[in-house]
Coordinates of N, CA and C in Angstrom, one line a residue:
M1 N 24.8 39.9 57.2 CA 23.8 41.3 57.8 C 23.1 41.0 55.6
I2 N 23.8 41.4 54.8 CA 23.5 42.1 53.3 C 22.0 40.7 53.3
A3 N 22.7 39.8 53.5 CA 21.7 38.7 53.0 C 20.6 38.9 54.2
E4 N 20.8 39.3 55.0 CA 19.2 39.6 56.3 C 18.4 40.5 55.9
L5 N 19.5 42.0 55.8 CA 18.3 42.8 54.8 C 18.1 42.2 53.3
K6 N 18.3 41.6 52.1 CA 17.5 41.0 51.6 C 16.7 40.4 51.7
R7 N 16.6 39.3 52.7 CA 15.9 38.1 53.4 C 14.1 39.6 53.7
R8 N 14.9 40.2 54.5 CA 13.7 41.3 54.9 C 12.9 42.2 53.8
V9 N 13.6 42.8 52.8 CA 12.9 43.0 50.9 C 12.2 42.2 50.5
A10 N 12.6 40.8 50.8 CA 11.9 39.5 49.7 C 10.2 39.4 51.4
D11 N 11.2 39.6 52.3 CA 9.4 39.1 53.4 C 7.9 39.9 52.8
A12 N 9.1 41.4 52.7 CA 7.9 42.7 53.1 C 7.3 42.7 51.2
G13 N 7.6 41.8 50.7 CA 6.7 41.7 48.9 C 8.2 41.8 47.7
G14 N 9.7 41.9 48.0 CA 10.6 42.3 47.0 C 10.9 43.3 46.6
I15 N 10.9 43.3 45.2 CA 11.8 44.5 45.0 C 10.2 46.0 44.8
P16 N 9.2 44.6 44.4 CA 8.5 46.0 44.3 C 7.6 47.0 45.3
W17 N 7.9 45.6 46.5 CA 7.0 46.6 47.8 C 8.5 47.8 48.2
L18 N 9.6 48.2 47.7 CA 10.5 49.1 48.1 C 10.7 49.3 47.1
W19 N 10.8 49.6 45.4 CA 9.6 50.2 44.7 C 8.9 51.5 45.2
D20 N 8.0 51.0 46.1 CA 6.7 51.3 45.9 C 7.0 51.7 47.5
A21 N 7.9 51.9 48.4 CA 8.1 52.4 49.5 C 8.9 53.3 49.5
L22 N 10.2 53.5 48.4 CA 10.2 55.0 48.1 C 10.0 55.8 47.8
G23 N 8.7 56.1 47.6 CA 8.1 56.5 46.2 C 8.2 56.9 45.3
L24 N 8.4 55.4 44.6 CA 8.9 55.6 43.0 C 7.8 55.0 42.4
S25 N 7.1 55.3 40.9 CA 6.3 54.8 40.5 C 6.4 54.2 39.3
R26 N 5.5 53.6 39.3 CA 5.4 52.0 38.7 C 4.2 52.2 37.9
R27 N 3.8 51.0 37.0 CA 2.6 49.7 36.9 C 2.8 48.3 36.7
G28 N 2.5 47.9 37.8 CA 2.6 46.9 37.6 C 4.1 46.6 37.7
T29 N 4.9 45.6 36.9 CA 6.2 45.3 36.5 C 7.3 46.8 36.2
A30 N 6.0 47.4 35.1 CA 7.3 48.4 34.1 C 7.2 50.1 35.5
A31 N 8.3 50.2 35.3 CA 8.6 51.7 35.6 C 9.8 52.4 35.4
R32 N 9.3 54.0 35.6 CA 11.3 54.6 35.5 C 12.1 54.4 35.4
C33 N 13.2 54.6 35.0 CA 14.1 53.7 36.0 C 14.8 55.0 36.6
P34 N 14.9 54.9 38.0 CA 15.5 55.0 39.2 C 16.6 56.5 39.0
D35 N 17.6 55.8 37.7 CA 19.1 56.6 38.0 C 19.0 57.9 37.4
P36 N 19.2 58.9 38.0 CA 19.5 60.4 37.9 C 19.4 60.9 36.2
S37 N 20.8 59.6 35.8 CA 21.5 60.2 34.7 C 20.2 60.2 33.8
H38 N 19.9 59.2 33.9 CA 18.8 58.4 33.4 C 17.6 59.0 32.8
D39 N 17.1 60.4 31.8 CA 15.7 61.1 31.7 C 15.3 60.1 31.2
D40 N 14.6 59.3 31.7 CA 13.9 58.1 31.2 C 12.2 58.5 31.0
A41 N 11.7 59.4 30.2 CA 10.5 59.6 29.7 C 9.4 58.4 29.8
H42 N 9.5 57.7 29.3 CA 8.7 56.3 28.8 C 9.5 55.1 30.0
P43 N 8.4 54.2 30.5 CA 8.8 53.4 31.5 C 9.7 52.5 30.9
S44 N 11.3 52.5 31.2 CA 12.1 51.3 30.3 C 13.1 50.6 31.1
A45 N 12.7 50.7 32.8 CA 13.0 49.6 33.5 C 11.5 48.4 33.9
Q46 N 12.1 48.0 34.5 CA 11.4 46.2 34.4 C 12.1 46.2 35.9
L47 N 10.2 45.5 36.7 CA 11.3 45.2 38.4 C 10.3 43.4 38.5
H48 N 11.8 42.7 39.5 CA 12.0 41.8 39.6 C 11.7 40.9 40.7
D49 N 11.1 40.6 41.4 CA 11.3 40.7 43.2 C 12.7 40.5 43.6
D50 N 13.3 39.9 42.7 CA 14.3 40.4 43.1 C 16.0 41.1 42.7
G51 N 15.1 42.3 41.7 CA 16.1 42.7 41.5 C 15.4 43.6 40.7
W52 N 15.7 44.8 39.6 CA 15.2 45.9 38.9 C 16.6 45.7 37.4
I53 N 16.2 46.1 36.7 CA 16.9 46.2 35.0 C 15.7 47.7 34.5
C54 N 17.1 48.4 33.9 CA 16.7 49.5 32.9 C 16.9 48.9 31.6
H55 N 16.3 48.4 30.9 CA 16.4 48.0 29.0 C 16.5 49.8 28.5
G56 N 16.7 51.0 28.4 CA 17.0 52.2 28.7 C 18.3 52.3 28.1
C57 N 19.4 52.3 29.8 CA 20.0 52.9 29.5 C 21.5 51.9 30.5
G58 N 21.0 50.5 31.4 CA 21.7 49.2 30.7 C 21.8 49.3 32.4
A59 N 21.7 50.5 33.2 CA 21.5 50.1 35.4 C 20.2 49.3 35.3
R60 N 21.5 48.2 36.0 CA 20.3 47.3 37.6 C 21.2 47.0 38.5
G61 N 20.5 46.5 38.8 CA 20.6 46.4 40.8 C 19.8 45.5 41.7
D62 N 20.2 45.0 42.8 CA 19.3 44.9 43.8 C 18.5 45.4 44.6
A63 N 18.0 45.4 46.1 CA 18.1 46.0 47.1 C 18.5 47.0 47.0
L64 N 19.6 46.7 47.6 CA 21.1 47.5 47.8 C 21.7 48.6 46.5
G65 N 21.6 48.2 45.9 CA 22.1 49.0 44.5 C 21.0 49.9 44.0
L66 N 19.1 49.9 44.1 CA 18.3 50.6 44.6 C 18.4 52.6 45.4
M67 N 19.3 51.6 46.5 CA 19.6 52.6 48.2 C 20.2 53.5 46.6
A68 N 21.5 52.7 45.7 CA 22.3 54.0 45.3 C 22.5 54.5 44.6
H69 N 21.1 54.2 44.2 CA 20.4 54.8 43.4 C 19.4 56.8 43.9
T70 N 18.6 55.4 44.3 CA 17.6 56.8 44.7 C 18.5 57.3 45.9
H71 N 19.1 56.8 46.8 CA 19.9 57.9 47.9 C 21.2 58.6 47.8
G72 N 21.4 58.1 46.9 CA 23.3 58.4 46.2 C 24.4 57.7 46.9
A73 N 23.9 56.2 47.7 CA 24.4 55.5 48.7 C 25.6 55.3 48.0
A74 N 27.2 56.0 48.0 CA 27.8 55.4 47.3 C 28.9 54.2 48.1
T75 N 28.4 54.1 49.5 CA 29.1 52.7 49.6 C 28.3 52.0 49.9
V76 N 29.0 50.2 50.4 CA 28.1 49.5 50.9 C 26.7 49.9 52.2
R77 N 28.4 50.4 52.4 CA 28.0 50.9 54.4 C 26.7 51.9 54.5
E78 N 26.6 52.9 53.5 CA 25.8 53.6 53.3 C 24.6 53.4 52.8
Q79 N 24.4 52.5 51.8 CA 23.2 51.3 51.2 C 22.6 50.5 52.5
I80 N 23.2 50.3 53.1 CA 22.7 48.7 54.8 C 22.6 50.5 55.2
A81 N 22.5 51.4 55.7 CA 21.8 51.8 56.7 C 21.0 52.6 55.6
A82 N 20.4 53.2 54.5 CA 19.7 53.7 53.2 C 18.4 52.8 54.0
L83 N 18.8 51.6 53.4 CA 18.1 49.8 53.7 C 17.6 50.0 54.6
C84 N 17.9 50.1 56.0 CA 17.5 49.7 57.5 C 17.0 51.0 58.0
E85 N 16.8 52.3 57.5 CA 16.0 53.3 57.2 C 14.5 52.9 56.7
V86 N 14.4 51.9 55.5 CA 13.2 52.1 54.6 C 12.6 51.1 55.1
L87 N 13.1 50.0 55.9 CA 12.3 49.0 56.5 C 12.2 49.3 58.0
G88 N 12.3 50.4 58.1 CA 12.4 50.4 59.9 C 13.2 49.0 60.7
C89 N 14.9 49.0 60.7 CA 15.3 48.2 62.0 C 16.7 48.9 62.1
D90 N 17.0 48.5 62.6 CA 18.2 49.3 63.2 C 19.6 48.1 62.8
R91 N 20.3 49.2 62.0 CA 21.9 48.6 61.7 C 22.7 48.0 63.0
D92 N 22.8 48.3 63.9 CA 23.8 47.9 65.0 C 22.8 46.9 65.4
E93 N 21.6 46.6 65.9 CA 21.3 45.3 66.2 C 21.3 44.1 65.0
L94 N 21.1 44.5 64.0 CA 20.7 43.6 62.5 C 22.9 43.2 63.3
A95 N 23.6 43.8 62.3 CA 24.3 43.8 62.3 C 25.2 42.4 63.7
S96 N 25.0 42.9 65.3 CA 24.7 41.8 66.0 C 24.5 40.4 66.6
A97 N 23.2 40.9 66.1 CA 22.4 39.6 64.7 C 23.4 38.6 64.6
W98 N 23.8 39.2 63.0 CA 24.6 38.6 61.7 C 25.9 38.2 62.3
R99 N 27.0 38.5 63.5 CA 28.1 38.5 64.0 C 27.4 37.8 64.7
P100 N 28.6 36.4 64.5 CA 28.3 35.0 65.1 C 29.3 35.7 66.6
S101 N 29.2 34.5 67.6 CA 29.6 35.1 69.3 C 30.8 34.4 68.4
I102 N 32.3 35.1 70.1 CA 33.7 34.4 69.3 C 33.3 32.7 69.8
S103 N 32.1 32.2 70.6 CA 32.9 31.0 71.2 C 32.5 30.0 70.1
Q104 N 31.6 30.5 69.5 CA 30.8 30.0 67.9 C 32.0 30.4 67.2
Q105 N 32.5 31.3 66.4 CA 33.7 31.0 65.8 C 34.7 30.4 65.8
R106 N 35.0 29.7 67.2 CA 35.8 29.2 67.7 C 35.7 28.0 67.2
Q107 N 34.5 27.7 67.4 CA 34.1 26.0 66.7 C 34.1 25.5 65.0

């Protein structure tokens, strides 16, 4: 399921797209750190297609990590729910499509 979510983020435009969808400001690949404990007066984070890193405080992450920092999503379940909300996908539908059927598991 996580790989499918990351694929959907990549198809939408990667971490820069997600950053914009969350309403976070950036200039190209430079951005302010999303970690609430880091008072980032100057953009010290760098965005990559599949992740981000703050060179000021060392915070880093992928799409799920970004949900942890911006939504306070402490668990992977909460991060998945927050990311599904941004992507407009149904978490239960995604989970059922991800789980192989019992007959496929037995093969």
